[in-house]
Coordinates of C-alpha atoms in Angstrom, one line a residue:
M1 CA 19.1 -71.7 0.8
R2 CA 22.0 -69.2 0.5
P3 CA 25.1 -69.8 2.7
R4 CA 24.9 -66.1 3.8
E5 CA 21.4 -66.7 5.2
L6 CA 22.5 -69.9 6.8
W7 CA 25.4 -68.2 8.6
R8 CA 23.1 -65.4 9.9
T9 CA 20.8 -67.9 11.8
T10 CA 21.2 -68.2 15.5
P11 CA 21.1 -72.0 15.6
F12 CA 23.8 -72.3 13.1
R13 CA 26.1 -69.9 15.0
L14 CA 25.3 -71.5 18.4
T15 CA 26.0 -75.0 17.0
L16 CA 29.3 -73.9 15.5
L17 CA 30.2 -72.2 18.8
N18 CA 29.3 -75.3 20.8
G19 CA 31.3 -77.4 18.4
G20 CA 34.3 -75.1 18.7
V21 CA 34.1 -75.2 22.5
F22 CA 33.8 -79.0 22.4
A23 CA 36.8 -79.2 20.1
L24 CA 38.9 -77.0 22.4
A25 CA 37.8 -79.1 25.4
L26 CA 38.7 -82.3 23.5
M27 CA 42.1 -80.9 22.7
A28 CA 42.7 -79.9 26.3
L29 CA 41.7 -83.3 27.5
L30 CA 43.9 -85.1 25.0
G31 CA 46.8 -82.7 25.8
L32 CA 46.4 -83.4 29.5
I33 CA 46.3 -87.1 28.9
Y34 CA 49.5 -86.8 26.8
L35 CA 51.3 -84.8 29.4
Q36 CA 50.3 -87.1 32.2
T37 CA 51.3 -90.2 30.2
A38 CA 54.5 -88.6 29.0
G39 CA 55.5 -87.8 32.5
Y40 CA 54.7 -91.3 33.6
L41 CA 56.7 -92.8 30.8
A42 CA 59.7 -90.5 31.4
R43 CA 59.7 -91.6 35.1
Q44 CA 59.6 -95.2 33.9
I45 CA 62.5 -94.7 31.5
D46 CA 64.5 -93.1 34.3
G47 CA 63.8 -96.1 36.5
I48 CA 65.0 -98.4 33.7
V49 CA 68.2 -96.4 33.1
V50 CA 69.0 -96.3 36.9
S51 CA 68.2 -100.0 37.4
E52 CA 70.3 -101.1 34.3
A53 CA 73.3 -99.0 35.5
K54 CA 73.0 -100.5 39.0
A55 CA 72.7 -104.1 37.7
L56 CA 75.8 -103.7 35.5
R57 CA 77.8 -102.2 38.3
L58 CA 76.9 -104.9 40.9
G59 CA 78.6 -107.6 38.9
G60 CA 82.1 -106.3 39.6
A61 CA 84.8 -105.0 37.3
E62 CA 86.2 -108.3 35.9
K63 CA 83.4 -109.2 33.6
L64 CA 81.8 -105.7 33.2
P65 CA 82.7 -105.4 29.4
E66 CA 81.2 -108.8 28.8
R67 CA 78.0 -107.9 30.7
V68 CA 77.8 -104.6 28.7
N69 CA 78.1 -106.5 25.4
Q70 CA 75.5 -109.1 26.5
A71 CA 73.1 -106.3 27.3
V72 CA 73.5 -104.8 23.9
A73 CA 73.0 -108.2 22.2
S74 CA 69.8 -108.9 24.2
D75 CA 68.2 -105.6 23.1
S76 CA 66.0 -106.9 20.2
R77 CA 64.1 -103.6 19.9
H78 CA 67.3 -101.5 19.6
I79 CA 66.2 -99.0 22.1
E80 CA 68.9 -99.6 24.7
Y81 CA 72.3 -97.9 24.5
Y82 CA 75.3 -98.9 26.6
G83 CA 78.9 -97.6 26.7
L84 CA 81.9 -98.5 28.9
F85 CA 84.8 -96.1 28.9
S86 CA 88.1 -95.9 30.6
E87 CA 89.0 -93.2 33.1
E88 CA 90.5 -91.2 30.2
G89 CA 87.3 -91.6 28.1
I90 CA 88.6 -94.4 25.8
W91 CA 85.9 -96.7 24.6
I92 CA 86.0 -100.2 26.0
A93 CA 82.6 -101.9 25.2
G94 CA 79.0 -101.2 24.2
N95 CA 77.2 -99.7 21.2
V96 CA 78.0 -96.1 22.2
R97 CA 81.5 -95.2 21.2
A98 CA 81.7 -91.6 22.4
L99 CA 80.4 -89.9 25.5
P100 CA 77.9 -87.1 24.9
L101 CA 79.6 -83.8 25.9
D102 CA 76.5 -82.3 27.4
L103 CA 75.8 -85.0 30.0
P104 CA 77.5 -84.6 33.4
I105 CA 79.0 -87.6 35.1
D106 CA 76.7 -87.7 38.1
G107 CA 74.6 -90.9 37.6
K108 CA 71.3 -88.9 37.2
P109 CA 69.1 -89.6 34.2
R110 CA 68.8 -86.7 31.8
D111 CA 67.4 -85.9 28.3
L112 CA 69.5 -87.3 25.5
H113 CA 69.7 -85.2 22.4
E114 CA 71.5 -87.2 19.8
K115 CA 70.8 -87.7 16.1
G116 CA 68.7 -90.7 15.4
L117 CA 67.0 -90.8 18.8
Q118 CA 63.4 -90.0 19.5
P119 CA 62.5 -86.9 21.5
G120 CA 62.3 -87.8 25.2
A121 CA 65.2 -90.3 25.2
R122 CA 67.0 -90.4 28.6
A123 CA 70.5 -91.4 29.7
S124 CA 72.8 -91.3 32.6
V125 CA 76.6 -91.3 32.9
T126 CA 78.1 -92.9 36.1
R127 CA 81.7 -93.1 37.3
L128 CA 82.3 -96.6 38.7
P129 CA 84.2 -97.2 41.9
W130 CA 87.2 -98.6 40.0
G131 CA 87.4 -95.5 37.7
E132 CA 85.6 -96.5 34.5
V133 CA 82.7 -94.5 33.2
L134 CA 79.4 -96.3 32.4
F135 CA 76.9 -94.8 30.0
V136 CA 73.3 -96.2 30.0
G137 CA 70.6 -94.7 27.7
H138 CA 67.0 -95.6 26.7
D139 CA 65.2 -94.4 23.5
A140 CA 61.6 -93.0 23.9
L141 CA 60.0 -95.1 21.2
V142 CA 56.9 -95.7 23.2
L143 CA 56.5 -92.0 24.0
T144 CA 56.9 -91.2 20.3
G145 CA 54.2 -93.7 19.4
L146 CA 51.9 -92.2 22.0
R147 CA 52.5 -88.7 20.6
T148 CA 51.7 -89.9 17.1
I149 CA 48.5 -91.5 18.4
M150 CA 47.5 -88.3 20.2
I151 CA 48.2 -86.1 17.1
N152 CA 46.2 -88.4 14.8
A153 CA 43.4 -88.5 17.3
L154 CA 43.3 -84.7 17.4
A155 CA 43.4 -84.5 13.6
V156 CA 40.7 -87.1 13.0
S157 CA 38.4 -85.8 15.8
G158 CA 38.9 -82.2 14.6
V159 CA 37.8 -83.1 11.1
L160 CA 34.9 -85.1 12.3
I161 CA 33.8 -82.4 14.7
L162 CA 34.0 -79.9 11.8
I163 CA 32.0 -82.1 9.4
F164 CA 29.4 -83.2 11.9
G165 CA 29.2 -79.7 13.4
L166 CA 28.5 -78.0 10.1
A167 CA 26.0 -80.7 9.2
A168 CA 24.3 -80.4 12.6
A169 CA 24.3 -76.6 12.4
A170 CA 22.8 -76.7 8.9
A171 CA 20.1 -79.2 9.9
L172 CA 19.2 -77.3 13.0
S173 CA 18.9 -74.1 11.0
L174 CA 16.6 -75.5 8.3
V175 CA 13.4 -75.2 10.5
P176 CA 14.1 -71.7 11.7
L177 CA 14.9 -70.6 8.1
R178 CA 11.7 -72.1 6.8
R179 CA 9.8 -70.2 9.5
I180 CA 11.6 -67.0 8.7
D181 CA 10.7 -67.5 5.1
A182 CA 7.0 -67.9 6.0
L183 CA 7.2 -64.8 8.2
R184 CA 8.9 -62.9 5.3
D185 CA 6.2 -64.0 2.8
A186 CA 3.4 -62.9 5.2
S187 CA 5.1 -59.6 5.9
R188 CA 5.6 -58.9 2.2
A189 CA 1.9 -59.6 1.6
A190 CA 1.0 -57.2 4.4
L191 CA 3.3 -54.5 3.0
E192 CA 1.6 -54.9 -0.4
G193 CA -1.6 -53.9 1.2
Q194 CA -3.3 -57.3 1.8
L195 CA -5.5 -56.8 4.9
G196 CA -6.2 -59.8 7.1
V197 CA -2.7 -61.3 6.6
R198 CA -1.1 -62.5 9.8
L199 CA 2.3 -64.0 10.6
P200 CA 2.2 -67.8 11.2
V201 CA 2.6 -69.0 14.8
S202 CA 3.8 -72.5 15.6
P203 CA 2.7 -74.7 18.5
R204 CA 6.1 -74.6 20.2
R205 CA 5.6 -70.9 21.3
D206 CA 9.3 -70.0 21.2
E207 CA 10.9 -66.6 20.8
I208 CA 10.0 -66.4 17.1
D209 CA 6.4 -67.1 17.9
M210 CA 6.5 -64.4 20.7
L211 CA 7.7 -61.8 18.2
A212 CA 5.1 -63.0 15.6
G213 CA 2.4 -62.7 18.2
V214 CA 3.4 -59.1 19.0
A215 CA 3.5 -58.3 15.3
N216 CA 0.1 -59.8 14.8
A217 CA -1.4 -57.8 17.6
M218 CA 0.1 -54.6 16.1
M219 CA -1.3 -55.6 12.7
D220 CA -4.8 -56.2 14.3
E221 CA -4.7 -52.8 15.9
S222 CA -3.4 -51.1 12.7
E223 CA -6.2 -52.8 10.6
R224 CA -8.8 -51.8 13.1
L225 CA -7.7 -48.1 13.1
L226 CA -7.4 -48.2 9.3
W227 CA -10.9 -49.4 8.8
E228 CA -12.1 -46.9 11.3
V229 CA -10.4 -44.1 9.4
K230 CA -11.7 -45.4 6.1
S231 CA -15.2 -45.9 7.4
V232 CA -15.3 -42.3 8.7
G233 CA -14.6 -40.9 5.2
E234 CA -16.9 -43.3 3.5
N235 CA -19.7 -42.8 5.9
V236 CA -19.3 -39.0 5.7
A237 CA -19.4 -39.3 1.9
H238 CA -22.4 -41.6 2.0
D239 CA -24.3 -39.5 4.5
L240 CA -23.7 -36.2 2.7
R241 CA -24.6 -37.4 -0.7
T242 CA -28.3 -37.4 0.1
P243 CA -28.5 -33.8 1.4
L244 CA -26.2 -32.7 -1.4
N245 CA -28.4 -34.3 -4.0
R246 CA -31.4 -32.5 -2.4
L247 CA -29.5 -29.2 -2.4
R248 CA -28.6 -29.7 -6.1
A249 CA -32.2 -30.5 -6.9
L250 CA -33.4 -27.4 -5.0
L251 CA -30.8 -25.2 -6.8
Y252 CA -31.9 -26.7 -10.1
R253 CA -35.5 -26.0 -9.5
V254 CA -34.7 -22.5 -8.4
S255 CA -32.7 -22.0 -11.6
Q256 CA -35.4 -23.4 -13.8
G257 CA -38.4 -22.0 -11.9
T258 CA -37.3 -18.4 -11.6
K259 CA -36.4 -15.8 -14.1
L260 CA -33.3 -14.6 -12.3
E261 CA -30.9 -12.6 -14.5
G262 CA -27.4 -11.2 -14.2
G263 CA -25.5 -11.7 -11.0
E264 CA -28.2 -13.8 -9.3
R265 CA -28.2 -16.2 -12.2
Q266 CA -24.4 -16.5 -12.1
M267 CA -24.5 -17.3 -8.4
I268 CA -27.1 -20.0 -8.9
D269 CA -25.1 -21.6 -11.7
Q270 CA -21.9 -21.4 -9.7
A271 CA -23.6 -23.0 -6.7
L272 CA -24.8 -25.8 -9.0
A273 CA -21.3 -26.3 -10.4
E274 CA -19.8 -26.4 -6.9
T275 CA -22.4 -28.9 -5.8
D276 CA -21.6 -31.1 -8.8
E277 CA -18.0 -30.9 -7.9
L278 CA -18.7 -32.0 -4.3
L279 CA -20.8 -34.9 -5.5
A280 CA -18.1 -36.0 -7.9
R281 CA -15.6 -36.0 -5.0
F282 CA -17.8 -38.1 -2.8
R283 CA -18.5 -40.5 -5.6
A284 CA -14.7 -40.9 -6.2
L285 CA -14.2 -41.5 -2.4
Q286 CA -16.8 -44.2 -2.4
R287 CA -15.3 -45.7 -5.5
I288 CA -11.9 -45.9 -3.9
G289 CA -13.5 -47.6 -0.9
E290 CA -15.3 -50.1 -3.1
I291 CA -12.0 -51.0 -4.9
E292 CA -10.1 -51.4 -1.6
R293 CA -12.8 -53.6 -0.1
R294 CA -13.2 -55.7 -3.3
D295 CA -12.4 -59.4 -3.2
R296 CA -8.8 -59.7 -4.5
Q297 CA -9.3 -62.5 -7.0
A298 CA -13.1 -62.8 -7.4
F299 CA -13.3 -60.9 -10.7
F300 CA -9.9 -61.7 -12.1
E301 CA -9.7 -63.3 -15.6
P302 CA -7.2 -63.4 -18.5
V303 CA -7.5 -59.9 -20.1
R304 CA -6.2 -58.8 -23.5
L305 CA -4.8 -55.3 -22.9
Q306 CA -5.0 -54.5 -26.6
A307 CA -8.8 -54.7 -26.5
I308 CA -8.9 -52.5 -23.4
L309 CA -6.6 -49.8 -24.9
E310 CA -8.6 -49.8 -28.2
H311 CA -11.8 -49.3 -26.2
V312 CA -10.2 -46.4 -24.2
V313 CA -9.0 -44.7 -27.4
E314 CA -12.4 -45.1 -29.0
L315 CA -14.1 -43.6 -26.0
H316 CA -11.7 -40.6 -25.7
E317 CA -11.2 -39.6 -29.3
P318 CA -14.2 -37.3 -29.4
L319 CA -13.0 -35.6 -26.2
A320 CA -9.5 -35.2 -27.6
E321 CA -10.9 -33.6 -30.8
D322 CA -13.1 -31.3 -28.8
R323 CA -10.0 -30.1 -26.8
G324 CA -7.8 -29.8 -29.8
V325 CA -5.4 -32.5 -28.6
A326 CA -4.0 -35.3 -30.7
L327 CA -4.5 -38.7 -29.2
H328 CA -2.0 -41.3 -30.5
A329 CA -2.0 -45.0 -29.7
E330 CA 0.9 -47.5 -30.1
I331 CA -0.4 -50.9 -29.2
A332 CA 2.0 -53.9 -29.4
P333 CA 0.1 -56.9 -30.7
E334 CA 2.5 -59.4 -29.1
A335 CA 1.8 -58.2 -25.5
P336 CA 0.6 -61.3 -23.6
P337 CA -2.7 -61.3 -21.6
V338 CA -2.7 -60.6 -17.9
S339 CA -4.8 -61.8 -15.0
A340 CA -6.9 -58.8 -14.0
D341 CA -10.3 -57.4 -13.4
P342 CA -11.1 -56.0 -16.9
T343 CA -13.6 -53.4 -15.6
L344 CA -11.1 -52.0 -13.1
L345 CA -8.2 -52.0 -15.6
F346 CA -10.4 -50.2 -18.1
E347 CA -11.2 -47.6 -15.4
A348 CA -7.6 -47.1 -14.5
V349 CA -6.4 -46.5 -18.1
S350 CA -9.4 -44.3 -18.8
N351 CA -8.5 -42.1 -15.8
L352 CA -4.9 -41.8 -16.9
V353 CA -6.0 -40.8 -20.5
D354 CA -8.6 -38.4 -19.1
N355 CA -6.1 -36.8 -16.8
A356 CA -3.6 -36.4 -19.6
L357 CA -6.2 -34.8 -21.9
K358 CA -7.3 -32.4 -19.1
F359 CA -3.8 -31.0 -18.5
T360 CA -2.6 -31.0 -22.1
P361 CA -2.9 -27.6 -23.8
R362 CA -4.7 -27.1 -27.1
G363 CA -2.4 -28.2 -29.9
G364 CA -0.6 -30.7 -27.7
A365 CA -0.5 -34.5 -27.9
V366 CA -1.3 -37.5 -25.7
R367 CA 0.3 -40.9 -26.4
L368 CA -1.0 -44.2 -25.2
R369 CA 1.5 -47.1 -25.6
L370 CA 1.3 -50.8 -24.9
T371 CA 4.7 -52.5 -24.9
A372 CA 5.8 -56.1 -24.3
K373 CA 8.8 -56.5 -22.1
A374 CA 10.5 -59.6 -20.7
E375 CA 8.9 -59.1 -17.3
G376 CA 5.4 -58.5 -18.8
P377 CA 3.3 -55.9 -20.6
S378 CA 3.5 -52.3 -19.7
I379 CA 1.0 -49.4 -20.3
E380 CA 2.3 -45.9 -20.8
V381 CA 0.4 -42.6 -21.0
S382 CA 2.4 -39.5 -21.7
D383 CA 1.5 -35.9 -22.5
N384 CA 3.3 -32.6 -23.2
G385 CA 1.4 -30.6 -20.6
P386 CA 2.9 -28.9 -17.5
G387 CA 3.9 -32.2 -16.0
V388 CA 4.5 -32.9 -12.3
A389 CA 7.6 -31.9 -10.4
E390 CA 9.7 -34.7 -9.1
A391 CA 9.2 -33.7 -5.5
D392 CA 5.4 -34.0 -6.0
R393 CA 5.2 -37.4 -7.8
E394 CA 4.6 -39.4 -4.7
A395 CA 2.2 -36.8 -3.2
V396 CA -0.1 -36.6 -6.3
L397 CA -1.0 -40.3 -5.7
Q398 CA -2.5 -39.4 -2.4
R399 CA -6.2 -38.3 -2.1
F400 CA -7.1 -34.7 -2.7
Y401 CA -3.5 -33.6 -3.4
R402 CA -3.2 -30.9 -6.1
A403 CA 0.2 -29.9 -7.5
K404 CA 0.9 -26.2 -7.6
R405 CA 1.2 -26.3 -11.4
T406 CA -2.3 -27.6 -11.8
A407 CA -4.0 -26.2 -8.7
N408 CA -6.2 -23.9 -10.9
E409 CA -7.5 -26.8 -13.1
P410 CA -10.9 -28.3 -12.3
G411 CA -10.9 -31.6 -10.6
S412 CA -11.0 -33.4 -7.2
G413 CA -7.4 -34.7 -6.9
L414 CA -8.8 -38.3 -6.7
G415 CA -8.2 -39.6 -10.3
L416 CA -4.6 -40.9 -9.6
S417 CA -5.8 -42.2 -6.2
I418 CA -8.3 -44.4 -7.9
V419 CA -5.6 -45.6 -10.4
T420 CA -3.2 -46.3 -7.4
A421 CA -5.9 -48.3 -5.6
I422 CA -6.5 -50.4 -8.8
A423 CA -2.8 -51.0 -9.3
R424 CA -2.4 -52.0 -5.6
L425 CA -5.3 -54.4 -6.0
H426 CA -3.6 -56.1 -8.9
H427 CA -0.1 -55.9 -7.4
F428 CA 0.9 -53.8 -10.4
T429 CA 3.4 -50.9 -10.2
L430 CA 2.5 -47.3 -11.0
V431 CA 5.5 -45.1 -11.9
L432 CA 5.5 -41.4 -12.7
G433 CA 8.2 -40.0 -14.9
D434 CA 9.3 -37.0 -16.9
A435 CA 8.1 -36.9 -20.5
R436 CA 10.3 -33.8 -21.3
P437 CA 8.0 -31.9 -21.4
G438 CA 4.9 -33.2 -19.7
L439 CA 4.2 -36.3 -17.5
R440 CA 4.7 -39.9 -18.3
V441 CA 2.7 -42.4 -16.3
T442 CA 3.6 -46.1 -16.6
L443 CA 1.6 -49.0 -15.3
H444 CA 3.7 -52.1 -15.2
C445 CA 1.3 -55.1 -15.4
W446 CA 3.4 -57.6 -13.6
P447 CA 3.7 -58.6 -9.9
R448 CA 5.2 -56.0 -7.6
G449 CA 8.1 -58.3 -6.8
L450 CA 9.7 -57.1 -10.1
E451 CA 9.3 -53.4 -9.0
G452 CA 13.0 -52.8 -9.0
A453 CA 13.2 -53.8 -12.7
A454 CA 10.3 -51.6 -13.5
A455 CA 11.8 -48.6 -11.8
G456 CA 15.0 -49.1 -13.8
A457 CA 13.0 -49.5 -17.0
T458 CA 11.4 -46.1 -16.6

């Protein structure tokens, strides 16, 4: 599982969002607790400062320095500060030897900002009835401890929320990602032309299942329409073959049973040729239908491509000699076998070679190559004929399409369509390129998942 895919999942994002909201709520709660507690402790410190100053003042002026020193001595925690000063500000007793300049002498507790004291310390300066000035202060040690506890709690809880949030988000995203992978695999199989493939639907019937159900309904309808369109063409081809065969037989009997000469004989021969061309097209249409309906794996077996190419060369050498075209073969002996239907693979290579011989002028050359690559074996048929324009290379794989350069050549425009159907059945990749001059057709005999590498190799 890649982190980028994990981040894109909705459960992961929602879990992180909920974790972030929970962390903010926790921080707000702890902050509110701290503010309320800090305010309460500040009021408690103010009460302590006021009560201490009042207790020291009630004892009279005679033993006030002694009481101040006793208060200092009894402070075992060292958080109390006392100072007794004369009317002129001269120190008399206590552990504070100088009055803070920023504190007014009004007897009200105020913040004490002195070096060595904790934030939140409070103190009051009071003028006694007999003229002396009494300073009473209290350090905020408890408040500082509370602040440290709150900060540590925020830090620890934040780290835990982050760790458990990420773990929970990843755990909650695993199941949706597995389901998405299953949907992706099924969709890829459907894109590769496998009919009958449907997206998996789980029993929970959530939003992913709803989308999968809609996609399955669309695929059902598309498959139905596809079979209807295919059946129309195949049924027409099947139904017309019988009357066309009868027509050809009738024309042949007329040609053989009469002594027509001149223009009449030419018309009869042309009618026979046109009838043969129609029958060839119908046979090609039916052959494409048979290939597309064929069981995907029923006839697959390990096939040595060397044997198939040698058989194709042996079959087409007489035709090449008759056309005055040189047929060269370069067959790599180290090419590994592939899982394929040997009959269909032979038919595909034969069609490619036959096509190349048909469009190569006399004196030209056709090359048949078998190469072994890291991805798998590759079959290449190239010629030095007119070639196919780059804009027409996708179109010539469709049924009945004839490129402008070869429109006057005999043929039905179905040869490459048959090769395309065979390649799709095997999940191979058919690539058309420029042979400079001529056409180069490459059949990459490895799964279509490596199609990008194949395109780069051509």
